[in-house]
Every structure is written in C-alpha cells, then in structure tokens.
Amino acid sequence: MFLRNHDELTLDKLTDGERQEVFAAFGPDEDMQIFGRGLRRRLPPMFGGDERRVKMAYSLLFSLPSTPVIFYGEEIGMGENLAEEGRMAVRLPMQWSQGGGFSRAEPVRPMAEGEFGPAHVNVAAQKRDPGSLLRWFQLLIERYRECPELAWGAYTVLDGGPDAVLAHRCDADGATVVVLHNLSDAAQDVELHLEGLERCRLTDLLVDGTLEVPDDGVVRLTLDPYGCRWLRASEPEVSPEDASVKSR
C-alpha cells in the first residue's frame, strides 16, 4: 500500500465525475495532469505543504492492515518539478542538503524549486531539527514496528461520532491498539465505546499523554485538525511496552 510512487497517480478506476473532483482538489492545472487520467505530483504539494495533512495521511497508511511503502523524499516533504516531462516530474534527485546532493557538483537533473526546493527541504537540516517531518517519520516507523497488532490483528472500525473521524482498533492475542484520524480541518470531539478495555490505560504512542478508560468503557477526547492518535491499551499495572504482542 502506498500514497505515491515513481509513476503517475492513476485515477482510471474512478468515474469521470470522481476523477474531475480529484483533479479540482489536487491537480487543477493541466500541467499537473497526465494522460487525462492521472496526476504527476508528489503528496506534500498536493496538500499545499500542510505537514498536518501529510502526517495524518501517512499515519492512516501505516495503521491499516497492509505493508506500507514510502516513496523516497516523502519523509522530508519533497515536491515535484512540473517543468520536467511526464512522469519525470516526480522522479527528482533526492534532496540531501541545501545544494541538493552529497557534493557541490551540479545535480544531474533539475530539482524542485521554490518552497519545496532543497534550500528549504533537505535531509541535513531536518536531521538536526527534532520537530521536523523526517524525525516524525522516524518515530512513526519505530512505533509501527512496536505495534504488530496493526499488521496481524483483527481490524474493527469504531463509531467515533463525527463523520470526519475514522476510528479503528486492532486486537491480537489480548493486545490492543486504538487508532484515530481526523480527516477535517476542524477539531473534532470523539466518543469511543471500548468494549473489553474498561479500567485500562491508553498510552499515546505518537505524542506524550495517557487516557484512563472508565468503568463504562466510554472514552472522550478531542482530535486536533488533521490529528492522528495511536493509543496502546494496557492494564494499570502493566507498562505499555509489555502490553504489546511481541512481548508475549
């Protein structure tokens, strides 16, 4: 499963109306489209450079029952170069530094320009920034490896309340991870009924914080705009690390 790859983002399985809706949202200019059926863009500029949306989309990808794949450069927020022909718009040199590559030599191919160019988006700078998108991706991958329930567990969609919220839980061998995503640009109040998790603790794996599940099993929380939460359930006397399937 992937959000972007080295090819065009193909929309040929959609109806004409659905395809035009996607074009209007993510590729309104003709040079952003290809073959009349797809988009030749990378995800960060499709989301207007909004890191909240990038994080939410990749958190959703990693929490679904699949093998997630990251297209190189997405982890730092690289953009496309629409001046390149066809699919080459997304096949850009990796932006390792402000100059682009490992040396001061000229890149073998044109790179992205403007706010998504290497002067603003590169690995070297983000490695030194604990709040960067790259560091967040590293945390996401680390947490994914700590949550085999997401790949192996039974997947159940939960009623979180607002239509903009997708909530689900993954259960495997008595271990549970609850995941929430806010698909909207407004904060959402969520109410979850977590059967079998009464009096458990929910530890947030992506940000600091815990929630206590009351006796009635109903948890209430607020999701930030485009917010995502991964919550590991554990008994009060059990550490979150010991509540995972891999610890059993």
Short mmCIF file of C-alpha atoms in Angstrom, two decimals:
data_model
loop_
_atom_site.label_atom_id
_atom_site.label_comp_id
_atom_site.label_asym_id
_atom_site.label_seq_id
_atom_site.Cartn_x
_atom_site.Cartn_y
_atom_site.Cartn_z
CA MET A 1 0.00 0.00 0.00
CA PHE A 2 1.35 3.43 -0.87
CA LEU A 3 0.22 7.03 -1.25
CA ARG A 4 2.67 7.94 -4.01
CA ASN A 5 5.21 6.11 -6.15
CA HIS A 6 7.52 6.75 -9.13
CA ASP A 7 4.64 6.63 -11.62
CA GLU A 8 1.62 8.87 -12.09
CA LEU A 9 -1.16 8.80 -9.54
CA THR A 10 -3.64 6.88 -11.69
CA LEU A 11 -7.33 7.73 -11.40
CA ASP A 12 -8.60 5.49 -14.21
CA LYS A 13 -10.68 3.39 -11.80
CA LEU A 14 -12.81 6.41 -10.89
CA THR A 15 -15.86 7.65 -12.71
CA ASP A 16 -15.49 10.77 -14.85
CA GLY A 17 -17.17 12.85 -12.16
CA GLU A 18 -14.98 11.45 -9.38
CA ARG A 19 -11.85 11.98 -11.45
CA GLN A 20 -12.72 15.62 -12.09
CA GLU A 21 -13.36 16.09 -8.37
CA VAL A 22 -9.86 14.80 -7.58
CA PHE A 23 -8.33 16.92 -10.33
CA ALA A 24 -10.03 20.02 -8.93
CA ALA A 25 -8.71 19.30 -5.42
CA PHE A 26 -5.17 18.12 -6.13
CA GLY A 27 -4.28 18.98 -9.74
CA PRO A 28 -6.36 21.86 -11.08
CA ASP A 29 -3.75 22.95 -13.63
CA GLU A 30 -3.48 20.96 -16.85
CA ASP A 31 0.28 20.51 -16.49
CA MET A 32 -0.33 18.74 -13.16
CA GLN A 33 -2.28 16.04 -15.01
CA ILE A 34 -1.11 13.30 -17.34
CA PHE A 35 -2.78 11.11 -19.95
CA GLY A 36 -6.14 12.61 -18.92
CA ARG A 37 -6.36 10.05 -16.13
CA GLY A 38 -3.71 10.79 -13.54
CA LEU A 39 -1.64 13.25 -11.54
CA ARG A 40 2.10 13.79 -11.83
CA ARG A 41 2.53 15.33 -8.41
CA ARG A 42 4.00 14.49 -5.03
CA LEU A 43 1.89 14.38 -1.90
CA PRO A 44 3.26 17.38 0.08
CA PRO A 45 2.46 19.99 -2.61
CA MET A 46 -0.86 18.26 -3.28
CA PHE A 47 -1.62 19.07 0.37
CA GLY A 48 -0.42 22.65 -0.01
CA GLY A 49 2.65 21.97 2.12
CA ASP A 50 0.46 21.33 5.18
CA GLU A 51 2.51 18.91 7.29
CA ARG A 52 -0.56 18.10 9.40
CA ARG A 53 -2.22 16.55 6.36
CA VAL A 54 0.94 14.69 5.32
CA LYS A 55 1.31 13.22 8.80
CA MET A 56 -2.35 12.27 9.01
CA ALA A 57 -2.28 10.55 5.60
CA TYR A 58 0.85 8.53 6.38
CA SER A 59 -0.37 7.69 9.88
CA LEU A 60 -3.52 6.30 8.26
CA LEU A 61 -1.47 4.33 5.73
CA PHE A 62 0.74 2.80 8.44
CA SER A 63 -2.21 1.89 10.68
CA LEU A 64 -4.18 -0.02 8.03
CA PRO A 65 -3.73 -3.79 7.53
CA SER A 66 -1.11 -3.73 4.79
CA THR A 67 2.60 -3.30 4.12
CA PRO A 68 3.18 0.48 3.97
CA VAL A 69 5.61 1.86 1.40
CA ILE A 70 7.13 5.35 1.41
CA PHE A 71 8.19 6.93 -1.89
CA TYR A 72 11.65 8.47 -1.39
CA GLY A 73 11.52 12.13 -0.46
CA GLU A 74 8.05 12.00 1.11
CA GLU A 75 9.70 11.68 4.51
CA ILE A 76 11.11 15.20 4.20
CA GLY A 77 8.24 16.75 2.24
CA MET A 78 9.78 16.93 -1.24
CA GLY A 79 7.79 18.44 -4.08
CA GLU A 80 7.63 17.81 -7.81
CA ASN A 81 9.10 19.73 -10.74
CA LEU A 82 6.35 20.29 -13.30
CA ALA A 83 8.88 21.68 -15.79
CA GLU A 84 10.06 18.09 -16.32
CA GLU A 85 8.23 15.97 -18.89
CA GLY A 86 5.63 13.37 -18.00
CA ARG A 87 6.31 11.15 -15.02
CA MET A 88 9.78 12.64 -14.59
CA ALA A 89 8.13 15.44 -12.64
CA VAL A 90 8.14 13.24 -9.52
CA ARG A 91 11.40 11.37 -10.22
CA LEU A 92 13.67 14.05 -8.82
CA PRO A 93 17.13 13.76 -7.25
CA MET A 94 16.92 13.21 -3.51
CA GLN A 95 17.41 16.46 -1.60
CA TRP A 96 20.17 15.54 0.83
CA SER A 97 21.43 19.06 1.51
CA GLN A 98 20.80 22.70 0.65
CA GLY A 99 22.80 22.16 -2.51
CA GLY A 100 20.82 19.04 -3.34
CA GLY A 101 23.36 16.23 -3.32
CA PHE A 102 26.39 14.98 -1.41
CA SER A 103 28.76 17.43 -3.08
CA ARG A 104 28.90 20.86 -4.70
CA ALA A 105 28.60 19.37 -8.17
CA GLU A 106 25.61 20.33 -10.28
CA PRO A 107 22.70 17.85 -9.99
CA VAL A 108 22.40 15.54 -12.98
CA ARG A 109 18.76 16.56 -13.36
CA PRO A 110 16.73 19.64 -12.40
CA MET A 111 15.34 19.68 -8.87
CA ALA A 112 12.23 21.13 -7.29
CA GLU A 113 12.16 24.89 -6.91
CA GLY A 114 10.62 27.39 -4.54
CA GLU A 115 9.35 26.39 -1.11
CA PHE A 116 9.83 22.67 -1.89
CA GLY A 117 13.34 23.07 -3.27
CA PRO A 118 16.48 21.81 -1.49
CA ALA A 119 17.21 25.23 0.02
CA HIS A 120 14.09 24.78 2.18
CA VAL A 121 13.56 21.00 2.20
CA ASN A 122 16.54 18.73 2.75
CA VAL A 123 17.70 15.82 4.89
CA ALA A 124 20.66 17.56 6.51
CA ALA A 125 18.57 20.33 8.05
CA GLN A 126 15.77 18.03 9.16
CA LYS A 127 18.15 15.59 10.85
CA ARG A 128 19.18 18.45 13.15
CA ASP A 129 15.59 19.52 13.85
CA PRO A 130 13.75 17.37 16.42
CA GLY A 131 10.43 18.83 15.24
CA SER A 132 10.99 18.09 11.55
CA LEU A 133 8.89 15.89 9.29
CA LEU A 134 11.82 13.48 8.92
CA ARG A 135 12.04 12.99 12.69
CA TRP A 136 8.29 12.40 12.81
CA PHE A 137 8.56 9.72 10.11
CA GLN A 138 11.31 8.02 12.09
CA LEU A 139 9.02 7.98 15.13
CA LEU A 140 6.13 6.64 13.03
CA ILE A 141 8.26 3.77 11.70
CA GLU A 142 9.57 2.98 15.16
CA ARG A 143 6.07 2.88 16.63
CA TYR A 144 4.82 0.76 13.72
CA ARG A 145 7.49 -1.83 14.46
CA GLU A 146 6.36 -1.82 18.09
CA CYS A 147 2.74 -2.49 17.07
CA PRO A 148 2.49 -5.86 15.29
CA GLU A 149 -1.23 -5.74 16.11
CA LEU A 150 -1.62 -3.27 13.23
CA ALA A 151 -0.39 -5.84 10.72
CA TRP A 152 -1.60 -9.09 12.29
CA GLY A 153 -4.56 -8.13 14.47
CA ALA A 154 -8.29 -8.24 13.91
CA TYR A 155 -9.34 -4.91 12.44
CA THR A 156 -12.57 -3.31 13.73
CA VAL A 157 -13.98 0.08 12.69
CA LEU A 158 -15.35 2.02 15.64
CA ASP A 159 -18.08 4.64 15.82
CA GLY A 160 -16.18 7.75 16.88
CA GLY A 161 -19.06 10.17 16.45
CA PRO A 162 -18.31 12.84 13.78
CA ASP A 163 -18.26 11.73 10.15
CA ALA A 164 -14.83 13.32 9.75
CA VAL A 165 -13.28 10.88 12.23
CA LEU A 166 -12.09 7.40 11.29
CA ALA A 167 -11.51 5.28 14.39
CA HIS A 168 -10.50 1.63 14.49
CA ARG A 169 -8.92 -0.89 16.82
CA CYS A 170 -6.59 -3.79 16.17
CA ASP A 171 -6.65 -6.76 18.56
CA ALA A 172 -4.18 -9.65 18.61
CA ASP A 173 -3.61 -12.20 21.38
CA GLY A 174 -5.11 -9.96 24.04
CA ALA A 175 -3.17 -6.85 22.97
CA THR A 176 -4.98 -3.80 21.55
CA VAL A 177 -4.09 -0.61 19.71
CA VAL A 178 -6.77 2.03 19.10
CA VAL A 179 -6.19 4.46 16.22
CA LEU A 180 -7.99 7.70 15.38
CA HIS A 181 -7.73 10.07 12.43
CA ASN A 182 -9.41 13.42 11.91
CA LEU A 183 -9.87 13.94 8.16
CA SER A 184 -11.07 17.53 8.53
CA ASP A 185 -9.51 20.94 9.12
CA ALA A 186 -11.54 21.48 12.31
CA ALA A 187 -11.10 19.98 15.78
CA GLN A 188 -13.45 17.06 16.49
CA ASP A 189 -14.86 15.78 19.77
CA VAL A 190 -14.73 11.98 19.82
CA GLU A 191 -16.57 9.47 21.98
CA LEU A 192 -15.42 5.86 21.83
CA HIS A 193 -17.04 2.77 23.35
CA LEU A 194 -14.15 0.41 24.02
CA GLU A 195 -15.62 -2.93 24.95
CA GLY A 196 -13.30 -5.12 26.98
CA LEU A 197 -10.91 -2.27 27.80
CA GLU A 198 -12.71 -0.99 30.89
CA ARG A 199 -10.28 0.38 33.52
CA CYS A 200 -7.35 0.11 31.10
CA ARG A 201 -4.84 2.85 30.38
CA LEU A 202 -4.43 4.21 26.85
CA THR A 203 -0.90 5.43 26.16
CA ASP A 204 -0.43 7.73 23.19
CA LEU A 205 2.39 6.41 21.02
CA LEU A 206 2.83 9.47 18.78
CA VAL A 207 2.64 12.23 21.40
CA ASP A 208 3.07 12.26 25.16
CA GLY A 209 -0.01 11.54 27.22
CA THR A 210 -2.33 8.87 28.60
CA LEU A 211 -6.06 8.36 28.98
CA GLU A 212 -7.87 6.26 31.53
CA VAL A 213 -10.78 4.13 30.32
CA PRO A 214 -13.59 4.45 32.90
CA ASP A 215 -15.76 1.63 34.18
CA ASP A 216 -18.35 2.17 31.43
CA GLY A 217 -15.69 1.83 28.71
CA VAL A 218 -16.53 5.20 27.16
CA VAL A 219 -13.54 7.45 26.33
CA ARG A 220 -13.93 11.07 25.30
CA LEU A 221 -11.20 13.13 23.69
CA THR A 222 -10.66 15.93 21.19
CA LEU A 223 -8.72 15.47 17.96
CA ASP A 224 -6.84 18.44 16.53
CA PRO A 225 -7.45 19.43 12.89
CA TYR A 226 -5.98 16.61 10.79
CA GLY A 227 -4.98 14.98 14.07
CA CYS A 228 -3.91 11.36 14.45
CA ARG A 229 -3.57 9.29 17.62
CA TRP A 230 -2.24 5.78 18.23
CA LEU A 231 -3.33 4.53 21.66
CA ARG A 232 -1.98 1.33 23.22
CA ALA A 233 -4.21 -0.30 25.81
CA SER A 234 -2.65 -1.80 28.92
CA GLU A 235 -3.73 -2.87 32.37
CA PRO A 236 -2.82 -0.27 35.03
CA GLU A 237 -0.10 -2.47 36.47
CA VAL A 238 1.41 -3.32 33.04
CA SER A 239 3.75 -0.96 31.17
CA PRO A 240 2.77 -0.11 27.57
CA GLU A 241 5.91 -1.84 26.30
CA ASP A 242 4.92 -5.09 27.99
CA ALA A 243 1.36 -4.92 26.62
CA SER A 244 2.42 -5.49 23.02
CA VAL A 245 2.04 -8.80 21.21
CA LYS A 246 5.81 -9.10 20.72
CA SER A 247 6.29 -9.12 24.49
CA ARG A 248 4.07 -12.14 24.98
#
